[in-house]
Structures are given as structure tokens and as C-alpha cells.
Amino acid sequence: MFRRTTHSPEQTRAVAERLARLLQAGDVLTLTGDLGAGKTTFTQGLAKGLGVEEPVSSPTFMLIREYEGRLPLYHMDVYRLGEQAGSEDLGIEEYLYGDGVSVIEWAEFVQPLLPDDYLQVTIRKTGESERRIEIAGHGVRFARMLEELDETCPI
Ligand code: ADP
Ligand code: MG
């Protein structure tokens, strides 16, 4: 488990940016946290670390947004779908098992579709501009990656 406390959106982006440099095609990240916790902010950092130049905003009205970088970034927010998300045929799996990095806000709604290996990012609001970030690796692929993130993270 990787843990950090950040004190600004910039710091949250910096953690994510560092993580992004370690990601490979097909990696899946889930983002858990209340509205306003910082899930989209974290995704903006990932995008920067993947070399995405386009600005990343909340995909609330789009469900899935695709960005071009060192690897493609698929940013999904399944909040509006709620409990139905896992049962509807939305083509989410084609992204999850595709050749980009998939980031899913509110992934608890699509839990049954997730691959065996994924990174679970949890963000908790602990103050006005303070956030507790925890990243857990599911599956063997991520143990070493999270150690490396711990050693190299600027925050
Ligand atoms: P979510 O996608 O989880 O609903 P957003 O990333 O859209 O959340 O919004 C997070 C809000 O919290 C932004 O307005 C951001 O500026 C603010 N914020 C304040 N401090 C932090 C921090 N340390 N990390 C991330 N966001 C922060
Ligand atoms: Mg969001």
C-alpha cells in the first residue's frame, strides 16, 4: 500500500504524474472517493505524466473520454449509471482490456468487470485542501511498482 497526504491539488497531480510514468498499456486504475475528493484532479496528473497535452475535465456528460499520450488514456466516470453500470453493455471491457491506461471514477459500480490486476486509488478529504491518498495494488503486477513510486514520489 502506497500512502501520501497532499495539501493542494497540485500535490495530488504530482503524485499521479509520478505514478503515470510507471504505467503500461492495459493497466487499470480505479478511483474511489466522495464528490470533490479529487478523483478528476488525480486523473489530470496521470494525463500529464502520460504526456497528454489536452486539458482533462470531468467526463460526467460523456461517460468515457479518450486522450492521446505516450499511451492512450481512457477516463471514465460511471457515477450517473449507478448500480446499473455493471449490468449494461457499455463496451467498458473493450477499454479495460485494450492497449491504453484506463482510469475509472466510481468503479465500485463496475466491480464485476474489473480485471484481476488493477490499482485501487482511494482519496479522502481530511481538510479543506488536505487529501489522504492510498493506492493498493490488486494482483502481483503492482507490488514492485508501488515500491518504486514510494521511493521516487516528489511528495
Ligand atoms: P472528484 O472528481 O473526486 O469529484 P475533483 O477532482 O473534481 O473531485 O475536485 C476536487 C476539488 O478539491 C477541486 O476543486 C480541487 O481544487 C480541490 N482540492 C483542494 N485540495 C485538494 C487536494 N489536496 N487534492 C485534490 N484536490 C483538492
Ligand atoms: Mg470527478
Tab-separated table of N, CA and C and ligand atoms in Angstrom:
chain	number	residue	atom	x	y	z
A	1	MET	N	0.847	-1.206	0.000
A	1	MET	CA	0.000	0.000	0.000
A	1	MET	C	0.879	1.251	0.000
A	2	PHE	N	0.566	2.154	-0.922
A	2	PHE	CA	1.264	3.440	-1.000
A	2	PHE	C	0.359	4.490	-0.357
A	3	ARG	N	0.939	5.357	0.480
A	3	ARG	CA	0.126	6.381	1.158
A	3	ARG	C	0.820	7.734	1.141
A	4	ARG	N	0.036	8.763	0.880
A	4	ARG	CA	0.550	10.125	0.978
A	4	ARG	C	-0.582	11.046	1.422
A	5	THR	N	-0.207	12.152	2.077
A	5	THR	CA	-1.155	13.234	2.335
A	5	THR	C	-0.729	14.407	1.466
A	6	THR	N	-1.683	14.985	0.726
A	6	THR	CA	-1.357	16.159	-0.090
A	6	THR	C	-2.074	17.378	0.475
A	7	HIS	N	-1.529	18.552	0.175
A	7	HIS	CA	-2.082	19.799	0.725
A	7	HIS	C	-2.526	20.781	-0.346
A	8	SER	N	-2.586	20.332	-1.573
A	8	SER	CA	-3.073	21.181	-2.679
A	8	SER	C	-3.396	20.267	-3.856
A	9	PRO	N	-4.236	20.776	-4.784
A	9	PRO	CA	-4.495	19.994	-5.997
A	9	PRO	C	-3.202	19.714	-6.775
A	10	GLU	N	-2.281	20.676	-6.756
A	10	GLU	CA	-1.014	20.487	-7.473
A	10	GLU	C	-0.249	19.286	-6.912
A	11	GLN	N	-0.266	19.128	-5.587
A	11	GLN	CA	0.445	17.988	-4.987
A	11	GLN	C	-0.220	16.668	-5.369
A	12	THR	N	-1.544	16.677	-5.412
A	12	THR	CA	-2.256	15.455	-5.817
A	12	THR	C	-1.905	15.110	-7.264
A	13	ARG	N	-1.852	16.144	-8.106
A	13	ARG	CA	-1.466	15.902	-9.506
A	13	ARG	C	-0.029	15.393	-9.593
A	14	ALA	N	0.845	15.890	-8.720
A	14	ALA	CA	2.253	15.475	-8.778
A	14	ALA	C	2.415	13.999	-8.418
A	15	VAL	N	1.645	13.520	-7.448
A	15	VAL	CA	1.687	12.094	-7.084
A	15	VAL	C	1.251	11.258	-8.293
A	16	ALA	N	0.144	11.683	-8.896
A	16	ALA	CA	-0.405	10.932	-10.031
A	16	ALA	C	0.526	10.981	-11.232
A	17	GLU	N	1.154	12.126	-11.417
A	17	GLU	CA	2.060	12.275	-12.557
A	17	GLU	C	3.234	11.294	-12.425
A	18	ARG	N	3.743	11.167	-11.207
A	18	ARG	CA	4.856	10.238	-10.986
A	18	ARG	C	4.410	8.801	-11.234
A	19	LEU	N	3.233	8.463	-10.756
A	19	LEU	CA	2.694	7.115	-10.970
A	19	LEU	C	2.549	6.819	-12.465
A	20	ALA	N	2.085	7.816	-13.209
A	20	ALA	CA	1.802	7.613	-14.634
A	20	ALA	C	3.023	7.144	-15.393
A	21	ARG	N	4.187	7.604	-14.947
A	21	ARG	CA	5.407	7.227	-15.675
A	21	ARG	C	5.714	5.746	-15.538
A	22	LEU	N	5.110	5.090	-14.563
A	22	LEU	CA	5.376	3.667	-14.328
A	22	LEU	C	4.335	2.775	-15.001
A	23	LEU	N	3.309	3.375	-15.580
A	23	LEU	CA	2.196	2.588	-16.117
A	23	LEU	C	2.506	2.024	-17.501
A	24	GLN	N	1.834	0.924	-17.791
A	24	GLN	CA	1.992	0.257	-19.086
A	24	GLN	C	0.628	0.076	-19.744
A	25	ALA	N	0.677	-0.234	-21.033
A	25	ALA	CA	-0.551	-0.485	-21.785
A	25	ALA	C	-1.377	-1.561	-21.093
A	26	GLY	N	-2.651	-1.340	-20.962
A	26	GLY	CA	-3.551	-2.318	-20.357
A	26	GLY	C	-3.752	-2.137	-18.863
A	27	ASP	N	-3.001	-1.234	-18.249
A	27	ASP	CA	-3.175	-1.023	-16.799
A	27	ASP	C	-4.526	-0.353	-16.515
A	28	VAL	N	-5.116	-0.763	-15.402
A	28	VAL	CA	-6.430	-0.256	-14.993
A	28	VAL	C	-6.315	0.339	-13.587
A	29	LEU	N	-6.846	1.535	-13.406
A	29	LEU	CA	-6.870	2.185	-12.092
A	29	LEU	C	-8.311	2.498	-11.734
A	30	THR	N	-8.670	2.230	-10.503
A	30	THR	CA	-9.987	2.645	-10.028
A	30	THR	C	-9.793	3.794	-9.043
A	31	LEU	N	-10.711	4.758	-9.100
A	31	LEU	CA	-10.645	5.920	-8.208
A	31	LEU	C	-11.884	5.933	-7.334
A	32	THR	N	-11.661	5.863	-6.024
A	32	THR	CA	-12.756	5.848	-5.069
A	32	THR	C	-12.643	7.069	-4.166
A	33	GLY	N	-13.748	7.731	-3.927
A	33	GLY	CA	-13.753	8.891	-3.047
A	33	GLY	C	-15.013	9.693	-3.309
A	34	ASP	N	-15.455	10.452	-2.310
A	34	ASP	CA	-16.686	11.240	-2.442
A	34	ASP	C	-16.556	12.290	-3.541
A	35	LEU	N	-17.668	12.874	-3.909
A	35	LEU	CA	-17.659	14.019	-4.837
A	35	LEU	C	-16.756	15.095	-4.252
A	36	GLY	N	-15.855	15.619	-5.076
A	36	GLY	CA	-14.956	16.674	-4.614
A	36	GLY	C	-13.728	16.164	-3.882
A	37	ALA	N	-13.565	14.854	-3.810
A	37	ALA	CA	-12.388	14.296	-3.131
A	37	ALA	C	-11.116	14.613	-3.915
A	38	GLY	N	-11.219	14.516	-5.230
A	38	GLY	CA	-10.037	14.794	-6.055
A	38	GLY	C	-9.762	13.733	-7.114
A	39	LYS	N	-10.758	12.982	-7.482
A	39	LYS	CA	-10.569	11.898	-8.462
A	39	LYS	C	-10.197	12.466	-9.839
A	40	THR	N	-10.933	13.496	-10.250
A	40	THR	CA	-10.617	14.102	-11.557
A	40	THR	C	-9.276	14.827	-11.503
A	41	THR	N	-9.011	15.464	-10.373
A	41	THR	CA	-7.712	16.132	-10.192
A	41	THR	C	-6.564	15.125	-10.310
A	42	PHE	N	-6.726	13.973	-9.691
A	42	PHE	CA	-5.723	12.907	-9.772
A	42	PHE	C	-5.550	12.477	-11.239
A	43	THR	N	-6.661	12.363	-11.956
A	43	THR	CA	-6.608	11.952	-13.363
A	43	THR	C	-5.862	12.980	-14.206
A	44	GLN	N	-6.011	14.263	-13.847
A	44	GLN	CA	-5.268	15.305	-14.577
A	44	GLN	C	-3.758	15.091	-14.436
A	45	GLY	N	-3.330	14.659	-13.248
A	45	GLY	CA	-1.913	14.366	-13.040
A	45	GLY	C	-1.462	13.151	-13.835
A	46	LEU	N	-2.307	12.149	-13.866
A	46	LEU	CA	-1.994	10.960	-14.672
A	46	LEU	C	-1.809	11.356	-16.128
A	47	ALA	N	-2.737	12.182	-16.612
A	47	ALA	CA	-2.682	12.617	-18.014
A	47	ALA	C	-1.365	13.343	-18.283
A	48	LYS	N	-0.990	14.211	-17.381
A	48	LYS	CA	0.263	14.952	-17.572
A	48	LYS	C	1.437	13.973	-17.651
A	49	GLY	N	1.450	13.003	-16.743
A	49	GLY	CA	2.534	12.015	-16.723
A	49	GLY	C	2.549	11.109	-17.944
A	50	LEU	N	1.414	11.005	-18.609
A	50	LEU	CA	1.341	10.199	-19.833
A	50	LEU	C	1.581	11.057	-21.080
A	51	GLY	N	1.869	12.331	-20.863
A	51	GLY	CA	2.169	13.203	-21.990
A	51	GLY	C	0.945	13.693	-22.740
A	52	VAL	N	-0.200	13.662	-22.080
A	52	VAL	CA	-1.424	14.179	-22.704
A	52	VAL	C	-1.363	15.707	-22.653
A	53	GLU	N	-1.581	16.369	-23.781
A	53	GLU	CA	-1.494	17.832	-23.784
A	53	GLU	C	-2.854	18.502	-23.649
A	54	GLU	N	-3.875	17.796	-24.071
A	54	GLU	CA	-5.239	18.320	-23.985
A	54	GLU	C	-5.656	18.455	-22.507
A	55	PRO	N	-6.430	19.484	-22.159
A	55	PRO	CA	-6.894	19.576	-20.774
A	55	PRO	C	-7.904	18.471	-20.433
A	56	VAL	N	-7.787	17.928	-19.227
A	56	VAL	CA	-8.678	16.854	-18.780
A	56	VAL	C	-9.726	17.430	-17.851
A	57	SER	N	-10.995	17.250	-18.215
A	57	SER	CA	-12.071	17.710	-17.333
A	57	SER	C	-12.925	16.511	-16.959
A	58	SER	N	-13.897	16.754	-16.098
A	58	SER	CA	-14.738	15.655	-15.654
A	58	SER	C	-15.562	15.119	-16.828
A	59	PRO	N	-15.579	13.799	-17.033
A	59	PRO	CA	-16.330	13.250	-18.161
A	59	PRO	C	-17.794	13.010	-17.824
A	60	THR	N	-18.339	13.754	-16.873
A	60	THR	CA	-19.674	13.482	-16.352
A	60	THR	C	-20.747	13.347	-17.438
A	61	PHE	N	-20.648	14.161	-18.484
A	61	PHE	CA	-21.683	14.082	-19.516
A	61	PHE	C	-21.280	13.180	-20.673
A	62	MET	N	-20.119	12.556	-20.558
A	62	MET	CA	-19.579	11.785	-21.672
A	62	MET	C	-19.389	10.307	-21.331
A	63	LEU	N	-19.393	9.956	-20.055
A	63	LEU	CA	-19.049	8.626	-19.567
A	63	LEU	C	-17.597	8.243	-19.822
A	64	ILE	N	-17.173	8.283	-21.088
A	64	ILE	CA	-15.782	7.934	-21.381
A	64	ILE	C	-15.150	9.015	-22.249
A	65	ARG	N	-13.980	9.478	-21.837
A	65	ARG	CA	-13.210	10.400	-22.669
A	65	ARG	C	-11.885	9.748	-22.972
A	66	GLU	N	-11.440	9.929	-24.181
A	66	GLU	CA	-10.211	9.293	-24.631
A	66	GLU	C	-9.176	10.376	-24.932
A	67	TYR	N	-7.963	10.208	-24.420
A	67	TYR	CA	-6.906	11.194	-24.640
A	67	TYR	C	-5.696	10.498	-25.242
A	68	GLU	N	-4.983	11.255	-26.065
A	68	GLU	CA	-3.807	10.705	-26.721
A	68	GLU	C	-2.550	11.149	-25.983
A	69	GLY	N	-1.720	10.190	-25.579
A	69	GLY	CA	-0.457	10.500	-24.921
A	69	GLY	C	0.565	9.429	-25.272
A	70	ARG	N	1.588	9.270	-24.423
A	70	ARG	CA	2.560	8.178	-24.601
A	70	ARG	C	1.811	6.857	-24.752
A	71	LEU	N	0.768	6.705	-23.963
A	71	LEU	CA	-0.223	5.636	-24.104
A	71	LEU	C	-1.565	6.333	-24.176
A	72	PRO	N	-2.569	5.715	-24.824
A	72	PRO	CA	-3.900	6.326	-24.757
A	72	PRO	C	-4.412	6.301	-23.313
A	73	LEU	N	-5.122	7.331	-22.918
A	73	LEU	CA	-5.733	7.379	-21.588
A	73	LEU	C	-7.244	7.349	-21.768
A	74	TYR	N	-7.892	6.380	-21.142
A	74	TYR	CA	-9.347	6.282	-21.168
A	74	TYR	C	-9.864	6.683	-19.798
A	75	HIS	N	-10.564	7.791	-19.751
A	75	HIS	CA	-11.053	8.331	-18.473
A	75	HIS	C	-12.555	8.117	-18.403
A	76	MET	N	-12.987	7.322	-17.444
A	76	MET	CA	-14.410	7.006	-17.331
A	76	MET	C	-14.949	7.480	-15.986
A	77	ASP	N	-16.190	7.940	-16.012
A	77	ASP	CA	-16.879	8.293	-14.773
A	77	ASP	C	-18.259	7.654	-14.859
A	78	VAL	N	-18.457	6.585	-14.120
A	78	VAL	CA	-19.706	5.830	-14.251
A	78	VAL	C	-20.713	6.188	-13.156
A	79	TYR	N	-20.475	7.334	-12.501
A	79	TYR	CA	-21.346	7.764	-11.399
A	79	TYR	C	-22.819	7.812	-11.800
A	80	ARG	N	-23.108	8.411	-12.951
A	80	ARG	CA	-24.501	8.602	-13.355
A	80	ARG	C	-25.224	7.284	-13.595
A	81	LEU	N	-24.451	6.250	-13.928
A	81	LEU	CA	-25.068	4.948	-14.225
A	81	LEU	C	-25.460	4.208	-12.960
A	82	GLY	N	-24.781	4.533	-11.864
A	82	GLY	CA	-25.090	3.886	-10.598
A	82	GLY	C	-25.005	2.382	-10.704
A	83	GLU	N	-25.897	1.736	-10.006
A	83	GLU	CA	-25.856	0.281	-9.883
A	83	GLU	C	-26.011	-0.445	-11.225
A	84	GLN	N	-26.601	0.230	-12.206
A	84	GLN	CA	-26.813	-0.445	-13.492
A	84	GLN	C	-25.521	-0.604	-14.287
A	85	ALA	N	-24.496	0.153	-13.910
A	85	ALA	CA	-23.301	0.222	-14.754
A	85	ALA	C	-22.728	-1.153	-15.072
A	86	GLY	N	-22.692	-2.025	-14.049
A	86	GLY	CA	-22.086	-3.337	-14.253
A	86	GLY	C	-22.901	-4.237	-15.161
A	87	SER	N	-24.195	-3.991	-15.233
A	87	SER	CA	-25.035	-4.908	-15.988
A	87	SER	C	-25.281	-4.444	-17.429
A	88	GLU	N	-25.105	-3.160	-17.678
A	88	GLU	CA	-25.350	-2.683	-19.045
A	88	GLU	C	-24.179	-3.003	-19.954
A	89	ASP	N	-24.482	-3.212	-21.211
A	89	ASP	CA	-23.419	-3.478	-22.164
A	89	ASP	C	-22.926	-2.155	-22.735
A	90	LEU	N	-21.930	-1.609	-22.076
A	90	LEU	CA	-21.457	-0.273	-22.429
A	90	LEU	C	-20.158	-0.303	-23.216
A	91	GLY	N	-19.634	-1.505	-23.398
A	91	GLY	CA	-18.352	-1.606	-24.096
A	91	GLY	C	-17.177	-1.229	-23.219
A	92	ILE	N	-17.410	-1.141	-21.897
A	92	ILE	CA	-16.329	-0.758	-20.983
A	92	ILE	C	-15.168	-1.757	-21.054
A	93	GLU	N	-15.506	-3.032	-21.201
A	93	GLU	CA	-14.455	-4.053	-21.232
A	93	GLU	C	-13.481	-3.860	-22.391
A	94	GLU	N	-14.000	-3.318	-23.496
A	94	GLU	CA	-13.092	-3.110	-24.634
A	94	GLU	C	-12.013	-2.101	-24.288
A	95	TYR	N	-12.339	-1.169	-23.413
A	95	TYR	CA	-11.310	-0.234	-22.939
A	95	TYR	C	-10.419	-0.911	-21.915
A	96	LEU	N	-11.035	-1.611	-20.957
A	96	LEU	CA	-10.266	-2.210	-19.858
A	96	LEU	C	-9.252	-3.226	-20.363
A	97	TYR	N	-9.581	-3.926	-21.421
A	97	TYR	CA	-8.670	-4.938	-21.953
A	97	TYR	C	-8.028	-4.455	-23.252
A	98	GLY	N	-8.027	-3.138	-23.448
A	98	GLY	CA	-7.421	-2.547	-24.637
A	98	GLY	C	-5.966	-2.189	-24.391
A	99	ASP	N	-5.426	-1.304	-25.213
A	99	ASP	CA	-3.984	-1.044	-25.112
A	99	ASP	C	-3.671	0.343	-24.566
A	100	GLY	N	-4.569	0.863	-23.786
A	100	GLY	CA	-4.287	2.129	-23.126
A	100	GLY	C	-4.328	1.963	-21.621
A	101	VAL	N	-4.269	3.089	-20.904
A	101	VAL	CA	-4.434	3.097	-19.451
A	101	VAL	C	-5.878	3.518	-19.174
A	102	SER	N	-6.599	2.718	-18.402
A	102	SER	CA	-7.990	3.036	-18.069
A	102	SER	C	-8.080	3.555	-16.644
A	103	VAL	N	-8.777	4.661	-16.479
A	103	VAL	CA	-8.996	5.238	-15.151
A	103	VAL	C	-10.498	5.365	-14.970
A	104	ILE	N	-11.009	4.792	-13.890
A	104	ILE	CA	-12.461	4.761	-13.694
A	104	ILE	C	-12.845	5.417	-12.378
A	105	GLU	N	-13.612	6.511	-12.478
A	105	GLU	CA	-14.170	7.116	-11.264
A	105	GLU	C	-15.453	6.371	-10.913
A	106	TRP	N	-15.668	6.115	-9.642
A	106	TRP	CA	-16.822	5.372	-9.135
A	106	TRP	C	-16.832	3.925	-9.650
A	107	ALA	N	-15.650	3.304	-9.657
A	107	ALA	CA	-15.528	1.953	-10.210
A	107	ALA	C	-16.279	0.913	-9.397
A	108	GLU	N	-16.715	1.283	-8.174
A	108	GLU	CA	-17.493	0.306	-7.400
A	108	GLU	C	-18.723	-0.153	-8.184
A	109	PHE	N	-19.192	0.711	-9.121
A	109	PHE	CA	-20.370	0.341	-9.913
A	109	PHE	C	-20.063	-0.653	-11.036
A	110	VAL	N	-18.790	-0.805	-11.371
A	110	VAL	CA	-18.447	-1.760	-12.442
A	110	VAL	C	-17.498	-2.846	-11.937
A	111	GLN	N	-17.503	-3.042	-10.623
A	111	GLN	CA	-16.610	-4.012	-9.978
A	111	GLN	C	-16.533	-5.371	-10.698
A	112	PRO	N	-17.659	-5.968	-11.122
A	112	PRO	CA	-17.573	-7.289	-11.748
A	112	PRO	C	-16.815	-7.285	-13.079
A	113	LEU	N	-16.649	-6.128	-13.680
A	113	LEU	CA	-15.981	-6.073	-14.985
A	113	LEU	C	-14.470	-5.913	-14.865
A	114	LEU	N	-13.993	-5.636	-13.654
A	114	LEU	CA	-12.570	-5.313	-13.492
A	114	LEU	C	-11.683	-6.528	-13.729
A	115	PRO	N	-10.488	-6.313	-14.273
A	115	PRO	CA	-9.543	-7.429	-14.432
A	115	PRO	C	-8.991	-7.861	-13.064
A	116	ASP	N	-8.272	-8.983	-13.018
A	116	ASP	CA	-7.699	-9.460	-11.748
A	116	ASP	C	-6.674	-8.462	-11.195
A	117	ASP	N	-5.909	-7.866	-12.096
A	117	ASP	CA	-4.868	-6.934	-11.678
A	117	ASP	C	-5.322	-5.507	-11.922
A	118	TYR	N	-5.385	-4.714	-10.873
A	118	TYR	CA	-5.678	-3.286	-11.046
A	118	TYR	C	-5.195	-2.513	-9.839
A	119	LEU	N	-5.040	-1.219	-10.013
A	119	LEU	CA	-4.635	-0.338	-8.922
A	119	LEU	C	-5.863	0.354	-8.376
A	120	GLN	N	-6.021	0.301	-7.083
A	120	GLN	CA	-7.176	0.931	-6.443
A	120	GLN	C	-6.710	2.183	-5.704
A	121	VAL	N	-7.144	3.324	-6.196
A	121	VAL	CA	-6.760	4.601	-5.597
A	121	VAL	C	-7.938	5.118	-4.777
A	122	THR	N	-7.696	5.362	-3.496
A	122	THR	CA	-8.740	5.903	-2.630
A	122	THR	C	-8.300	7.283	-2.156
A	123	ILE	N	-9.191	8.266	-2.299
A	123	ILE	CA	-8.865	9.630	-1.872
A	123	ILE	C	-9.894	10.081	-0.836
A	124	ARG	N	-9.382	10.535	0.304
A	124	ARG	CA	-10.272	11.014	1.364
A	124	ARG	C	-9.979	12.472	1.658
A	125	LYS	N	-11.060	13.243	1.807
A	125	LYS	CA	-10.906	14.648	2.172
A	125	LYS	C	-10.700	14.727	3.675
A	126	THR	N	-9.535	15.205	4.090
A	126	THR	CA	-9.224	15.277	5.522
A	126	THR	C	-9.115	16.723	6.000
A	127	GLY	N	-9.309	17.673	5.070
A	127	GLY	CA	-9.278	19.097	5.415
A	127	GLY	C	-9.670	19.868	4.182
A	128	GLU	N	-9.796	21.181	4.295
A	128	GLU	CA	-10.237	21.988	3.148
A	128	GLU	C	-9.390	21.679	1.915
A	129	SER	N	-8.089	21.688	2.080
A	129	SER	CA	-7.234	21.376	0.916
A	129	SER	C	-6.274	20.228	1.239
A	130	GLU	N	-6.661	19.402	2.196
A	130	GLU	CA	-5.842	18.238	2.547
A	130	GLU	C	-6.539	16.958	2.097
A	131	ARG	N	-5.799	16.080	1.449
A	131	ARG	CA	-6.359	14.811	0.975
A	131	ARG	C	-5.437	13.668	1.362
A	132	ARG	N	-6.031	12.561	1.787
A	132	ARG	CA	-5.279	11.352	2.094
A	132	ARG	C	-5.421	10.426	0.885
A	133	ILE	N	-4.310	10.088	0.270
A	133	ILE	CA	-4.329	9.236	-0.926
A	133	ILE	C	-3.746	7.874	-0.566
A	134	GLU	N	-4.482	6.834	-0.879
A	134	GLU	CA	-3.989	5.467	-0.657
A	134	GLU	C	-4.090	4.715	-1.979
A	135	ILE	N	-3.022	4.018	-2.322
A	135	ILE	CA	-3.030	3.239	-3.567
A	135	ILE	C	-2.686	1.802	-3.230
A	136	ALA	N	-3.626	0.913	-3.525
A	136	ALA	CA	-3.423	-0.518	-3.265
A	136	ALA	C	-3.321	-1.246	-4.595
A	137	GLY	N	-2.420	-2.194	-4.663
A	137	GLY	CA	-2.285	-2.990	-5.878
A	137	GLY	C	-3.014	-4.309	-5.716
A	138	HIS	N	-3.867	-4.619	-6.660
A	138	HIS	CA	-4.523	-5.937	-6.691
A	138	HIS	C	-3.789	-6.760	-7.739
A	139	GLY	N	-3.329	-7.947	-7.349
A	139	GLY	CA	-2.568	-8.775	-8.280
A	139	GLY	C	-1.079	-8.509	-8.149
A	140	VAL	N	-0.267	-9.404	-8.687
A	140	VAL	CA	1.187	-9.340	-8.483
A	140	VAL	C	1.866	-8.211	-9.246
A	141	ARG	N	1.239	-7.769	-10.319
A	141	ARG	CA	1.886	-6.818	-11.223
A	141	ARG	C	2.331	-5.527	-10.524
A	142	PHE	N	1.613	-5.126	-9.465
A	142	PHE	CA	1.813	-3.769	-8.965
A	142	PHE	C	2.667	-3.638	-7.708
A	143	ALA	N	3.061	-4.747	-7.090
A	143	ALA	CA	3.800	-4.654	-5.827
A	143	ALA	C	5.089	-3.843	-5.999
A	144	ARG	N	5.894	-4.223	-6.996
A	144	ARG	CA	7.157	-3.537	-7.233
A	144	ARG	C	6.922	-2.080	-7.671
A	145	MET	N	5.874	-1.892	-8.472
A	145	MET	CA	5.571	-0.545	-8.962
A	145	MET	C	5.297	0.413	-7.813
A	146	LEU	N	4.545	-0.048	-6.822
A	146	LEU	CA	4.203	0.842	-5.704
A	146	LEU	C	5.424	1.120	-4.825
A	147	GLU	N	6.349	0.156	-4.737
A	147	GLU	CA	7.615	0.411	-4.023
A	147	GLU	C	8.396	1.497	-4.742
A	148	GLU	N	8.433	1.381	-6.070
A	148	GLU	CA	9.170	2.373	-6.849
A	148	GLU	C	8.522	3.750	-6.724
A	149	LEU	N	7.213	3.779	-6.719
A	149	LEU	CA	6.511	5.056	-6.544
A	149	LEU	C	6.859	5.651	-5.185
A	150	ASP	N	6.890	4.803	-4.163
A	150	ASP	CA	7.209	5.272	-2.816
A	150	ASP	C	8.608	5.889	-2.767
A	151	GLU	N	9.540	5.269	-3.508
A	151	GLU	CA	10.929	5.740	-3.495
A	151	GLU	C	11.119	7.022	-4.298
A	152	THR	N	10.280	7.253	-5.308
A	152	THR	CA	10.548	8.347	-6.241
A	152	THR	C	9.512	9.472	-6.190
A	153	CYS	N	8.441	9.286	-5.459
A	153	CYS	CA	7.374	10.280	-5.423
A	153	CYS	C	7.899	11.605	-4.842
A	154	PRO	N	7.656	12.731	-5.511
A	154	PRO	CA	8.169	14.011	-5.022
A	154	PRO	C	7.439	14.545	-3.792
A	155	ILE	N	6.300	13.982	-3.483
A	155	ILE	CA	5.526	14.452	-2.315
A	155	ILE	C	5.761	13.526	-1.124
B	1	ADP	P1	-13.928	14.413	-7.800
B	1	ADP	O1	-13.546	14.064	-9.213
B	1	ADP	O2	-13.455	13.393	-6.794
B	1	ADP	O3	-15.382	14.721	-7.631
B	1	ADP	P2	-12.453	16.851	-8.308
B	1	ADP	O4	-11.055	16.458	-8.628
B	1	ADP	O5	-13.350	17.223	-9.454
B	1	ADP	O6	-13.134	15.735	-7.387
B	1	ADP	O7	-12.458	18.090	-7.320
B	1	ADP	C1	-11.590	18.191	-6.216
B	1	ADP	C2	-11.694	19.612	-5.682
B	1	ADP	O8	-10.955	19.739	-4.477
B	1	ADP	C3	-11.114	20.617	-6.658
B	1	ADP	O9	-11.879	21.792	-6.609
B	1	ADP	C4	-9.711	20.857	-6.097
B	1	ADP	O10	-9.198	22.118	-6.427
B	1	ADP	C5	-9.970	20.752	-4.595
B	1	ADP	N1	-8.807	20.373	-3.799
B	1	ADP	C6	-8.357	21.039	-2.717
B	1	ADP	N2	-7.285	20.443	-2.174
B	1	ADP	C7	-7.028	19.349	-2.937
B	1	ADP	C8	-6.036	18.333	-2.874
B	1	ADP	N3	-5.095	18.281	-1.899
B	1	ADP	N4	-6.065	17.370	-3.805
B	1	ADP	C9	-7.019	17.377	-4.765
B	1	ADP	N5	-7.983	18.308	-4.878
B	1	ADP	C10	-8.004	19.300	-3.973
B	2	MG	MG	-14.709	13.655	-10.923
